[in-house]
Coordinates of C-alpha atoms in Angstrom, one line a residue:
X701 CA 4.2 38.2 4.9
X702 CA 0.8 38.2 7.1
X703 CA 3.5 37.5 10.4
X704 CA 5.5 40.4 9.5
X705 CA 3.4 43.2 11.7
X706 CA 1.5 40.2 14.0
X707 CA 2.5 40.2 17.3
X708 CA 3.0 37.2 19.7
X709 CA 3.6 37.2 23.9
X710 CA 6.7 36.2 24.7
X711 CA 6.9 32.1 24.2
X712 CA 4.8 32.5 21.1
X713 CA 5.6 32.6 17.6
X714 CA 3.6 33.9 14.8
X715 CA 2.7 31.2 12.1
X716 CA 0.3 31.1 9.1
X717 CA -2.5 28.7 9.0
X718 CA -3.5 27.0 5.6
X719 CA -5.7 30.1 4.3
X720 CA -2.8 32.1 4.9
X721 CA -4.0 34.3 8.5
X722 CA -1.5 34.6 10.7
X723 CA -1.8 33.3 14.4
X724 CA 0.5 32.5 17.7
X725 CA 1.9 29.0 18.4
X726 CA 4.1 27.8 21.2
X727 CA 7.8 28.3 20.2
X728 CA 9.8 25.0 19.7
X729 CA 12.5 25.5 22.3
X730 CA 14.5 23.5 20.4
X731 CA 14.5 25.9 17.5
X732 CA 15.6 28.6 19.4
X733 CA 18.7 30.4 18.4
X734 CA 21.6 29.3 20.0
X735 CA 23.1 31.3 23.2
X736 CA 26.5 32.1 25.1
X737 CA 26.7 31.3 28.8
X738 CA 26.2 34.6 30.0
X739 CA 23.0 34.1 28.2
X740 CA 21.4 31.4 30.1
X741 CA 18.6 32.1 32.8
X742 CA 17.2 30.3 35.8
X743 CA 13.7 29.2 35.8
X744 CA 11.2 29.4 39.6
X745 CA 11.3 25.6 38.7
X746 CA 15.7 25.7 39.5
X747 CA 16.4 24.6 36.2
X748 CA 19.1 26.3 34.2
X749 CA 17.7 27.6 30.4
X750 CA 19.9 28.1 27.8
X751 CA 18.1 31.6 27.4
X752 CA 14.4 33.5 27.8
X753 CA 13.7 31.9 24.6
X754 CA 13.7 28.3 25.8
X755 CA 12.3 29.2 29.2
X756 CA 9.1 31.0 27.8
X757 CA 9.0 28.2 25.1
X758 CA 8.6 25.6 28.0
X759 CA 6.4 27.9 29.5
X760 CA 4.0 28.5 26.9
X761 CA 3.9 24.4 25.9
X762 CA 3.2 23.8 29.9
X763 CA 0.0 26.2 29.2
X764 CA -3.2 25.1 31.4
X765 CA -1.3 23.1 34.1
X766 CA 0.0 23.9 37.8
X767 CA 3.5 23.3 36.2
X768 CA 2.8 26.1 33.7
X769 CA 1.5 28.5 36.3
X770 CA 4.2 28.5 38.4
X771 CA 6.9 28.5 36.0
X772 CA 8.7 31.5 35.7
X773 CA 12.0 33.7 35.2
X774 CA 13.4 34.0 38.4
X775 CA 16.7 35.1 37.7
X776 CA 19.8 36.0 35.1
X777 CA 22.6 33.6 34.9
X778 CA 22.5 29.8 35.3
X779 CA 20.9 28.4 38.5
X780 CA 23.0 28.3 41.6
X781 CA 22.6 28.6 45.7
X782 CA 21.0 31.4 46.7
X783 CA 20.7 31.5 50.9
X784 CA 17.5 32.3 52.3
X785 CA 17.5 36.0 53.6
X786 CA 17.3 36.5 57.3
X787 CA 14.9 38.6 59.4
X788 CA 17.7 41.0 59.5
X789 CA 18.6 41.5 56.2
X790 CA 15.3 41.8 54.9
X791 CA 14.5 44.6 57.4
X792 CA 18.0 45.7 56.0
X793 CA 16.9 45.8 52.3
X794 CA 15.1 49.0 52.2
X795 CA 17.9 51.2 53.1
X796 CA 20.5 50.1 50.0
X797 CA 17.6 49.6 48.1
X798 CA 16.8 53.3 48.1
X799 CA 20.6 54.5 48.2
X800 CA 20.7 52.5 45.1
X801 CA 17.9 54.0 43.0
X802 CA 18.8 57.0 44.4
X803 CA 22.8 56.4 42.8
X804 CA 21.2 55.0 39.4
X805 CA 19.4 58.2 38.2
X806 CA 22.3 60.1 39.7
X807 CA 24.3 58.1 37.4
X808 CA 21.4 59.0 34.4
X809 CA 22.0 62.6 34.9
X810 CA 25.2 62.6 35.3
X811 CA 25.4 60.6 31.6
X812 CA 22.7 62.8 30.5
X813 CA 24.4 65.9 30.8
X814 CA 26.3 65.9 27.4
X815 CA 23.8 63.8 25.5
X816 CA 20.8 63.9 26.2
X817 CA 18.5 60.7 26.0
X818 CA 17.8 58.0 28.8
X819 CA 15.9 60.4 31.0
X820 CA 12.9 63.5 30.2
X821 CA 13.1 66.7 30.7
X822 CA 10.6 66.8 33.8
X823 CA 13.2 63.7 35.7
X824 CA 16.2 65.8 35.1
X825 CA 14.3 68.6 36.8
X826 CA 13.5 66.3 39.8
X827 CA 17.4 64.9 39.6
X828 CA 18.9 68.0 39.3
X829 CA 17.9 69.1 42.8
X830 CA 19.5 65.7 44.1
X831 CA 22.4 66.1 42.2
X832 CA 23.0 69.4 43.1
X833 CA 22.6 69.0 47.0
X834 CA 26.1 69.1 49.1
X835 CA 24.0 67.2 51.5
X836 CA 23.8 64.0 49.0
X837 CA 25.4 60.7 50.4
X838 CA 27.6 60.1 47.3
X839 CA 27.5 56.4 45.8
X840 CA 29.4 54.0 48.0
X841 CA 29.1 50.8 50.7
X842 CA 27.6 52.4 53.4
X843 CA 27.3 51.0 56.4
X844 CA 23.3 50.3 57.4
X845 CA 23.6 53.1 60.5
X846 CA 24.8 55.8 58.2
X847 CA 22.2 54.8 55.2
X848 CA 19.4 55.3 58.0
X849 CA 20.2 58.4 59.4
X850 CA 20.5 60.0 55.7
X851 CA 17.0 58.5 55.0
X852 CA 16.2 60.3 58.3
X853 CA 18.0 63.3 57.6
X854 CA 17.3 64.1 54.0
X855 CA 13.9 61.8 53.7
X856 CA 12.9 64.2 50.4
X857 CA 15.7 62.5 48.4
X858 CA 14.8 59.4 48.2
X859 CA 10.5 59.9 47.2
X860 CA 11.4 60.9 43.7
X861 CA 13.5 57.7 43.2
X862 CA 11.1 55.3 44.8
X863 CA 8.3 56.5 42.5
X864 CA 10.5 56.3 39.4
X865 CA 11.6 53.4 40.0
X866 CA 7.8 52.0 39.9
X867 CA 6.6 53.8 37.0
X868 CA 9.7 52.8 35.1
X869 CA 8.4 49.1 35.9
X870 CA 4.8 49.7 35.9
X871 CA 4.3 49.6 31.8
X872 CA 2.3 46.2 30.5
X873 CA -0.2 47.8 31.7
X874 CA 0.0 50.9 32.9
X875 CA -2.4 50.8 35.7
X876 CA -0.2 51.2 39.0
X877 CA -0.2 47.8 39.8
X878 CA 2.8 45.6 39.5
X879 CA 2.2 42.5 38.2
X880 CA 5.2 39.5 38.5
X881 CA 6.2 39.5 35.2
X882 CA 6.7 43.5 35.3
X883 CA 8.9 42.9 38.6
X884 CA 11.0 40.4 36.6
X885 CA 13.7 43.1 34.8
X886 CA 14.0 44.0 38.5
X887 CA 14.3 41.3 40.4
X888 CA 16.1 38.8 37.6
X889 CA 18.9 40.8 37.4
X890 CA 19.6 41.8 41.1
X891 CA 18.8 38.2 42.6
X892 CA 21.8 37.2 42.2
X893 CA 23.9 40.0 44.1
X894 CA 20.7 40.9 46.5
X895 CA 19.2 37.5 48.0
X896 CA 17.0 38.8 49.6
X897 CA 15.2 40.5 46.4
X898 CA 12.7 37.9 46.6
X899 CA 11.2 37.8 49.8
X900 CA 11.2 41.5 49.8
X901 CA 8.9 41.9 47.0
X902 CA 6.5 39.4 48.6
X903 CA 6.3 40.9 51.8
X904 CA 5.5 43.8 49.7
X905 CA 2.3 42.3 48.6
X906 CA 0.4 43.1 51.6
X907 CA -2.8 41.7 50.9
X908 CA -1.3 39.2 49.1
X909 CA -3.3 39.4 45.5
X910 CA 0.1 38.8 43.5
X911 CA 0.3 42.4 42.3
X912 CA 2.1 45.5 44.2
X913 CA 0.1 48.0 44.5
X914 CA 2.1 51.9 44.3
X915 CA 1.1 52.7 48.1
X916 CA 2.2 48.9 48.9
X917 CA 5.4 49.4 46.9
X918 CA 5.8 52.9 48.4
X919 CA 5.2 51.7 51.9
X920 CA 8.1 48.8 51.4
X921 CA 10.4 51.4 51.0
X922 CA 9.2 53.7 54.2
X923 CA 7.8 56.4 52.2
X924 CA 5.4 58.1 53.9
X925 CA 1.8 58.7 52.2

């Protein structure tokens, strides 16, 4: 089968022309495979997909126009309300943010200590010293005064976390840039338990080229260069 090693972008299936050479052509959304609820997605256009099938299907047929552009996944689950983040929250966003990250490879190490697998050798290094400290804010709704003063207190903690975090994200390429479709496992999945996701991430684009650059993205979360 000339398909069976040909790879296609996402919205793209591989099919073979009359000679027999395999090439990409827009996925019928209609033939996608059929999803559960928990499946379906919300497109930037606030139209509820039945799953990233059908939304990069759309996509990809919408190719070369405005509508095609700006169509993308903007978050998991079908659409609903989301309010628009305040001044205050935003400014707010940072400080979870971090305790988060910080909490998640916590978490990896913690898991990581009987079998070994989701992180390297050199992270659990850099997340042993963070587990290890009696000075660690343990996972928990904090309120925002306390979250600052441990950021204040015990700033080293939460550099290795920020970075990861980036690199984990920064992979199609890998060139330190963050482009919106490397965001999206990110922000999809978090938009709709942190609302304010969104506008964080564009205020991260300083010089607002539609990529996040590593001192942009390190800057967002106050670490220092």
């Amino acid at each position: 089968d000339p398909c069976q090693n040909f790879h296609c972008k996402r919205g793209k299936v591989c099919h073979t022309d009359k000679q027999g050479k395999p090439h990409c052509i827009c996925q019928d959304p209609a033939t996608c495979p059929p999803t559960k609820d928990y499946e379906h997605v919300c497109g930037t256009d606030n139209k509820t997909y039945d799953g990233t099938c059908q939304l990069f299907g759309t996509k990809c047929q919408l190719e070369g126009t405005k509508m095609g552009r700006q169509l993308h996944l903007d978050y998991m689950g079908s659409c609903k309300y989301i309010p628009p983040c305040t001044d205050y929250e935003v400014d707010q966003f940072p400080l979870r943010m971090r305790d988060w990250l910080k909490n998640i490879l916590v978490q990896y190490y913690e898991r990581d200590l009987n079998t070994s697998g989701i992180l390297t050798e050199k992270q659990r290094n850099k997340v042993k010293k963070i587990y290890q400290s009696d000075k660690r804010l343990v996972a928990g709704d904090h309120p925002v005064e306390l979250l600052l003063y441990d950021f204040e207190k015990n700033y080293h903690m939460y550099v290795y976390p920020v970075h990861w975090q980036f690199h984990q994200l920064d992979q199609h390429p890998v060139d330190r840039l963050l482009t919106h479709s490397e965001l999206a496992p990110l922000r999809a999945s978090l938009v709709p338990m942190e609302h304010c996701i969104t506008r964080f991430f564009q205020e991260c684009d300083g010089d607002q080229d539609k990529l996040i650059a590593l001192k942009e993205w390190c800057h967002c979360f106050g670490i220092k260069e």
